[in-house]
Tab-separated table of C-alpha atoms in Angstrom:
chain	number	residue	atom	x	y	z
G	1	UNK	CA	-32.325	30.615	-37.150
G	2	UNK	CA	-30.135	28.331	-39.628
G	3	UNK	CA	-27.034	27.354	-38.045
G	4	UNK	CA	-23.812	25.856	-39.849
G	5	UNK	CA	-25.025	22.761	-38.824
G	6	UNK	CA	-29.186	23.138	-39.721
G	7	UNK	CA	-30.502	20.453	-41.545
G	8	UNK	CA	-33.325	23.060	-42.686
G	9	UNK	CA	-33.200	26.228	-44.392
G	10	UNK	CA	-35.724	28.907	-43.122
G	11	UNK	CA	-37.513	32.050	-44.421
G	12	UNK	CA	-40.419	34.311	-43.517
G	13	UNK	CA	-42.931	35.044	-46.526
G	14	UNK	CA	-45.794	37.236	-45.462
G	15	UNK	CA	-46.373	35.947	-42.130
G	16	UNK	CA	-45.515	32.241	-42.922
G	17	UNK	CA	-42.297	30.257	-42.246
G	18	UNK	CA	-41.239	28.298	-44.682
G	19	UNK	CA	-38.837	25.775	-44.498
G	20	UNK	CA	-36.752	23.541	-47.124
G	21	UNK	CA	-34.717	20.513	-46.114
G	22	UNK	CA	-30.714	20.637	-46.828
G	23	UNK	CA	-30.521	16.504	-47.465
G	24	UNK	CA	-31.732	14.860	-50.564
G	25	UNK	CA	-32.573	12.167	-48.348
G	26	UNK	CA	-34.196	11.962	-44.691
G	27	UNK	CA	-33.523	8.797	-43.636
G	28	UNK	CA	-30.912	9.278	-40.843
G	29	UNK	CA	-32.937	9.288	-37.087
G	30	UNK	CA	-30.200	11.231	-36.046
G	31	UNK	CA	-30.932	13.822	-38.869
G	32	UNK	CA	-34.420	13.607	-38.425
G	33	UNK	CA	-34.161	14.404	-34.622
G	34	UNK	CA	-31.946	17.411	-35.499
G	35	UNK	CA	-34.682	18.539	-38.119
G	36	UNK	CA	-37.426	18.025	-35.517
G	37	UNK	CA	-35.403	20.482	-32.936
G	38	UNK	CA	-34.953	22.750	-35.178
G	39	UNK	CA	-38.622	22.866	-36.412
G	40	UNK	CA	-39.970	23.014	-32.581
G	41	UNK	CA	-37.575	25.493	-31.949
G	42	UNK	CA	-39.718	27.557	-34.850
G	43	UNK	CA	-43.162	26.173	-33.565
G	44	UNK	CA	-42.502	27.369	-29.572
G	45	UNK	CA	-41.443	30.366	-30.755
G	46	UNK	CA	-45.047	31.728	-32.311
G	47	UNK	CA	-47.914	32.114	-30.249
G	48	UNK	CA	-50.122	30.744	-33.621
G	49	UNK	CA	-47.226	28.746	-35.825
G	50	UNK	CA	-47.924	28.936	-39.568
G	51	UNK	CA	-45.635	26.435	-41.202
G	52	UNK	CA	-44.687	25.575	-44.969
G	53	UNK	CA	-42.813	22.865	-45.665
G	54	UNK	CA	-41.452	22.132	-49.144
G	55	UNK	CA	-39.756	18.800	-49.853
G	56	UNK	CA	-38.248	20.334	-53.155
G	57	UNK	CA	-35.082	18.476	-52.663
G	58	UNK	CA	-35.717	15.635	-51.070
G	59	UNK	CA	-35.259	12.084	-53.255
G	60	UNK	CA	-36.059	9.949	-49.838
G	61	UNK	CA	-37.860	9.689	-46.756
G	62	UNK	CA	-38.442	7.313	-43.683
G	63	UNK	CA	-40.733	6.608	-41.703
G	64	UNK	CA	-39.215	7.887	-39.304
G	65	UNK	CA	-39.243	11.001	-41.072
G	66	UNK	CA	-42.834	10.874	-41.403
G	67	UNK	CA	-43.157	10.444	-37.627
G	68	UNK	CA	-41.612	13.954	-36.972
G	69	UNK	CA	-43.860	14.888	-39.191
G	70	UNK	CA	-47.180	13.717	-37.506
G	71	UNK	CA	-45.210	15.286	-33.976
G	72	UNK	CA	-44.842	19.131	-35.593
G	73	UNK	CA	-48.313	18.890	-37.219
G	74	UNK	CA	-49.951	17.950	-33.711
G	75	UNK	CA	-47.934	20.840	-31.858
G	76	UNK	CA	-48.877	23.476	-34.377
G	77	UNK	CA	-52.523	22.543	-34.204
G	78	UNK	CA	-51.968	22.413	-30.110
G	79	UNK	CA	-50.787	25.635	-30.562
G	80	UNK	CA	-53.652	27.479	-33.450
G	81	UNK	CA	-51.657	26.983	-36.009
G	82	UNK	CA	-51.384	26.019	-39.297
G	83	UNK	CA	-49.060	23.117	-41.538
G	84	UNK	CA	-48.897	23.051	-44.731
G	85	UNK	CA	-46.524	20.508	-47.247
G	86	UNK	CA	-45.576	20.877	-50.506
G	87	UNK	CA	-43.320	20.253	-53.505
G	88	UNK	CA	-44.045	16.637	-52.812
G	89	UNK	CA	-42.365	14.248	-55.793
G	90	UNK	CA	-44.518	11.807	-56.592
G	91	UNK	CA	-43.052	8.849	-55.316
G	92	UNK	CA	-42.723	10.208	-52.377
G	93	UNK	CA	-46.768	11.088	-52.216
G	94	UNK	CA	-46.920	7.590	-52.771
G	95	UNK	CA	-45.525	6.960	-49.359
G	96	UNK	CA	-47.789	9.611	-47.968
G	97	UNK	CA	-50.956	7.983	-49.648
G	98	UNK	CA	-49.910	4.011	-48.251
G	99	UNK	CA	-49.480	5.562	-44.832
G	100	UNK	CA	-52.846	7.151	-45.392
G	101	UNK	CA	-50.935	10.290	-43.764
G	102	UNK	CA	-52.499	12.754	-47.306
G	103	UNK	CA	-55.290	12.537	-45.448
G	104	UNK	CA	-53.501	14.290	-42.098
G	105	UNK	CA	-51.924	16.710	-43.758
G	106	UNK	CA	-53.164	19.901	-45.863
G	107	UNK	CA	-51.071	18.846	-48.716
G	108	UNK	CA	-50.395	21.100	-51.916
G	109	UNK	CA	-48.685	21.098	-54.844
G	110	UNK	CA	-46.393	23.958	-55.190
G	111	UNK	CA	-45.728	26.583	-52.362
G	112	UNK	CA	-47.519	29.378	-54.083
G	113	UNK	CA	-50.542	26.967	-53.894
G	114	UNK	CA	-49.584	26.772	-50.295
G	115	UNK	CA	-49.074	29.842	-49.593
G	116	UNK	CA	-52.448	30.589	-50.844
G	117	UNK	CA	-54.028	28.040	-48.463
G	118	UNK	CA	-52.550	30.636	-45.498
G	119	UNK	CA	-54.559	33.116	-46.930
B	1	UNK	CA	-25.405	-18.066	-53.020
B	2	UNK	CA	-26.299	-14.893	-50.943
B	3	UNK	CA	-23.783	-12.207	-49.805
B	4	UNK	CA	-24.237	-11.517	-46.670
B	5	UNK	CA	-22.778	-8.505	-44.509
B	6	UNK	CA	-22.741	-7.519	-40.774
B	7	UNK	CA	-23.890	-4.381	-39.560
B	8	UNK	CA	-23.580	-1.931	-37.100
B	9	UNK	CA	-26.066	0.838	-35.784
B	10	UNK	CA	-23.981	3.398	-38.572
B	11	UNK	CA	-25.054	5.588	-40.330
B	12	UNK	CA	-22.679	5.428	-43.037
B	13	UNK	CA	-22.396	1.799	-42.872
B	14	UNK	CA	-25.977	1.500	-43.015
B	15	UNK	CA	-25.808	3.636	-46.467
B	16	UNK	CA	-22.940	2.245	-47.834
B	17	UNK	CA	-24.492	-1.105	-48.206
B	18	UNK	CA	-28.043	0.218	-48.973
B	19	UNK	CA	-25.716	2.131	-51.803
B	20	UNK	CA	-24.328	-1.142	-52.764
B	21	UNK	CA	-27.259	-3.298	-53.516
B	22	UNK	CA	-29.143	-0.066	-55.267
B	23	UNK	CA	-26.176	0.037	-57.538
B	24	UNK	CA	-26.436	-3.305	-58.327
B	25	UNK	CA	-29.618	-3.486	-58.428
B	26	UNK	CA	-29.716	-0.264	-61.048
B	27	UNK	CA	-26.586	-2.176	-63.087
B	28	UNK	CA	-29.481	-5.020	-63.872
B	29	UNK	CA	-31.753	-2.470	-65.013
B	30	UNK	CA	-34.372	-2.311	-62.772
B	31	UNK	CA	-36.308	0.664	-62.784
B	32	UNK	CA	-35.947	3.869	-60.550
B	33	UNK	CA	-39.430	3.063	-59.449
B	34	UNK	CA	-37.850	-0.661	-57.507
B	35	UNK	CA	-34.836	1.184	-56.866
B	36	UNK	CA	-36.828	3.680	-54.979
B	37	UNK	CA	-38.872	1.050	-53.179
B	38	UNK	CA	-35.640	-1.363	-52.818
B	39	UNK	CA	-33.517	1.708	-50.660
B	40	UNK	CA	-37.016	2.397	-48.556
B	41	UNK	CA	-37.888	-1.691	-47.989
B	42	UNK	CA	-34.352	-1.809	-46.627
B	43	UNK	CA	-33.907	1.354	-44.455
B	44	UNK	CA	-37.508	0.582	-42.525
B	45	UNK	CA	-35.722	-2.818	-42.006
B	46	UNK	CA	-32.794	-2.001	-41.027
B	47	UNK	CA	-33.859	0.788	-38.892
B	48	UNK	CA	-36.747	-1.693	-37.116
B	49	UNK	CA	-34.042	-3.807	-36.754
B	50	UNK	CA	-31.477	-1.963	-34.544
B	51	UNK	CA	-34.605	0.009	-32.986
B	52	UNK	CA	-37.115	-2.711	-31.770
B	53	UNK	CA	-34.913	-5.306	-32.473
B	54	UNK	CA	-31.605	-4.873	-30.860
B	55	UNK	CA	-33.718	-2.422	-27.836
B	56	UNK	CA	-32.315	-4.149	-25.088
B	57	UNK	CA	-28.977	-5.026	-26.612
B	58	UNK	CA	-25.514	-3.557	-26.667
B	59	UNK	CA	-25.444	-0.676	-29.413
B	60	UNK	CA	-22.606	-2.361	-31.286
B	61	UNK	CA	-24.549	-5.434	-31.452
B	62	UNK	CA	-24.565	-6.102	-35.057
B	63	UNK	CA	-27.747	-7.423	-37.677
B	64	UNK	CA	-26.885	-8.914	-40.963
B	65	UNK	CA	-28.239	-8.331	-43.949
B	66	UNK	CA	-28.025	-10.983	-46.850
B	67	UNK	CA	-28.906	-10.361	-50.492
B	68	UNK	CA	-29.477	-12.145	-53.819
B	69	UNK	CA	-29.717	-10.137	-57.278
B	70	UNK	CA	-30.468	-10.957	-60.752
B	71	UNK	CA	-31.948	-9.597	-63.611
B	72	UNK	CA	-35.493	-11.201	-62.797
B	73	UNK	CA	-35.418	-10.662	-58.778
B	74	UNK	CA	-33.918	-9.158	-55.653
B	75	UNK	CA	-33.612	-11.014	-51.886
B	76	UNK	CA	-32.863	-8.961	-49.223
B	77	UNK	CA	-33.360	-10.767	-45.953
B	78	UNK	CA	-32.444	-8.065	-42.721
B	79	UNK	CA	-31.389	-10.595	-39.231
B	80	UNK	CA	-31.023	-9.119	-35.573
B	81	UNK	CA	-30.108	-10.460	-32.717
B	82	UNK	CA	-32.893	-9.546	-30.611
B	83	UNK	CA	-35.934	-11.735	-29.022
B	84	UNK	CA	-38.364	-11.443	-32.163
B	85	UNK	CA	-41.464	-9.761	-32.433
B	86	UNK	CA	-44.891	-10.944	-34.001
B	87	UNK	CA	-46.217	-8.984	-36.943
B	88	UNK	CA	-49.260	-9.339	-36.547
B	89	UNK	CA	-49.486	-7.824	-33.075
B	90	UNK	CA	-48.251	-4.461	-34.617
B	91	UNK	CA	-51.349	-2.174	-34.750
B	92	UNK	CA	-52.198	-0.952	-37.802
B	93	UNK	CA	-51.101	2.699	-38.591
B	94	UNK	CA	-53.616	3.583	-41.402
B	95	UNK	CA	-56.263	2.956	-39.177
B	96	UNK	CA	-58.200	6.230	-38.271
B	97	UNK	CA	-57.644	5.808	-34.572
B	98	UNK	CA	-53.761	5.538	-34.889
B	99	UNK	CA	-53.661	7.956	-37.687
B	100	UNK	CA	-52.065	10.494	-35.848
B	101	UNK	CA	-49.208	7.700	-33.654
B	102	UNK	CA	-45.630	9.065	-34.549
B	103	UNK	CA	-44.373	5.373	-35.201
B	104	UNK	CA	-45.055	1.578	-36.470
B	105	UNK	CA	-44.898	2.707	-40.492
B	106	UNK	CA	-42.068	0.605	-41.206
B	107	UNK	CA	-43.975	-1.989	-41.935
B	108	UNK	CA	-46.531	-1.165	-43.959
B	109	UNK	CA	-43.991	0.493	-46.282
B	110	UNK	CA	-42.246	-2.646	-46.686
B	111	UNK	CA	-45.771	-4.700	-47.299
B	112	UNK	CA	-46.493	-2.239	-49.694
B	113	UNK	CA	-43.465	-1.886	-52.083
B	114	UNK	CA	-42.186	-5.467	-52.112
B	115	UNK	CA	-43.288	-8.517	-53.973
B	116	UNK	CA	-43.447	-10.797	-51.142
B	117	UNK	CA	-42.239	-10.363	-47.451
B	118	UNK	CA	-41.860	-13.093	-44.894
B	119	UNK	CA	-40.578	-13.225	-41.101
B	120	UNK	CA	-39.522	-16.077	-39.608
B	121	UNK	CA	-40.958	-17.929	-36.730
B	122	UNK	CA	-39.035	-15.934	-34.174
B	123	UNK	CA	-39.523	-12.796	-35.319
B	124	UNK	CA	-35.951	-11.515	-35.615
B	125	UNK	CA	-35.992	-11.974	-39.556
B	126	UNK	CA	-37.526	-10.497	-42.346
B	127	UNK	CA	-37.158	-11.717	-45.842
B	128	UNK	CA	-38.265	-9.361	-48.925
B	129	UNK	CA	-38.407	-9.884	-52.619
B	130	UNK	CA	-38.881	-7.858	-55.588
B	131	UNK	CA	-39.791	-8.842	-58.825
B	132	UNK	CA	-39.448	-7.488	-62.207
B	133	UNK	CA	-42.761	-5.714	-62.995
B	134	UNK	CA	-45.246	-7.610	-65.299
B	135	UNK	CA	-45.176	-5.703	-68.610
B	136	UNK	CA	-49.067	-4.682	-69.478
């Protein structure tokens, strides 16, 4: 699934992808469209998507970034499934909380928190 | 005096004078908190700028961006070429209803971590500042 050229990395972990980004910072749109591919490449592949995100690495994000976001959470609920996020530095919750968008997502704090959240 | 740059739709132009005016800013001591908010402020502006801004122009079109720093305040003011817009015609994203629209962040990100922002009549401006945080 991860390509030379992925922006993501990807793993399975008892029935849930999860998937970590490669850039400290997701700013670029051209990066972000790449990630969003990628991702609905993940999301049209499972009949019922279940999805962890963890922004462990990640110093920086866009709004644009958030936008892909809002996009992959929308088709995994179109399609039964489930999103979660997590690893989330606090600054960048910040930008979550302004944007009001903790209130979209199912938001955790570590991945084994997540992961528990799957059930 | 302000310096002021030209800019192309670039990625690594765009960073290398976001780069530039964090370092600066970081040489003046400024906090990581501003110099988190400063590098955010300017990418939704530059990115609104060549996106909205510069829609229905040539892609090398460039903006400019001009900025002031010292040890009490930054000025970054982000210029395109394109028709203008009016603020306050921009729906609001953190409203319920439009909770859920991809876009139209940018702005509300840049209200919310600068000091002061300001467009100019046109449209096809935006000024920001930052000030030093009050000490409690």
């Amino acid at each position: 699934m991860t390509g030379s050229d992925s922006r993501i990395r990807v793993k399975e972990v008892d029935g849930v992808t999860q998937v970590e980004f490669i850039d400290r910072n997701i700013l670029d749109e051209a990066n972000i469209q790449a990630i969003g591919e990628e991702i609905d490449g993940i999301i049209s592949a499972s009949p019922a998507p279940r999805l962890l995100i963890s922004f462990a690495n990640v110093d920086h994000l866009s709004s644009a970034a958030l936008g892909t976001l809002i996009t992959i959470n929308t088709k995994i609920r179109n399609r039964n499934g489930k999103l979660c996020l997590a690893d989330i530095d606090p600054q960048i919750y910040e930008v979550f909380v302004i944007t009001r968008l903790n209130q979209l997502f199912d938001i955790h704090e570590s991945k084994e928190a997540a992961m528990k959240a799957f059930g | 005096m302000a310096d002021k740059v030209s800019l192309i739709n670039d990625r690594d132009q765009i960073n290398a004078v976001q780069d530039l005016i964090v370092e600066r800013a970081e040489e003046l001591g400024f906090p990581s908190a501003t110099l988190f908010a400063l590098r955010l402020a300017m990418e939704e502006a530059i990115v609104n700028a060549f996106h909205h801004g510069h829609r229905d122009l040539a892609p090398e079109t460039p903006i400019t961006v001009e900025y002031t720093l010292s040890p009490e305040r930054i000025r970054v003011a982000v210029e395109d070429q394109g028709p203008g817009f009016t603020p306050a015609a921009v729906p609001d994203p953190t409203l319920d209803e439009n909770l859920e629209n991809p876009g139209g962040r940018g702005l509300v990100l840049i209200r919310a971590y600068m000091s002061r922002v300001r467009h100019n009549d046109r449209g096809n401006r935006v000024e920001m500042e930052l000030t030093v945080p009050e000490e409690l």
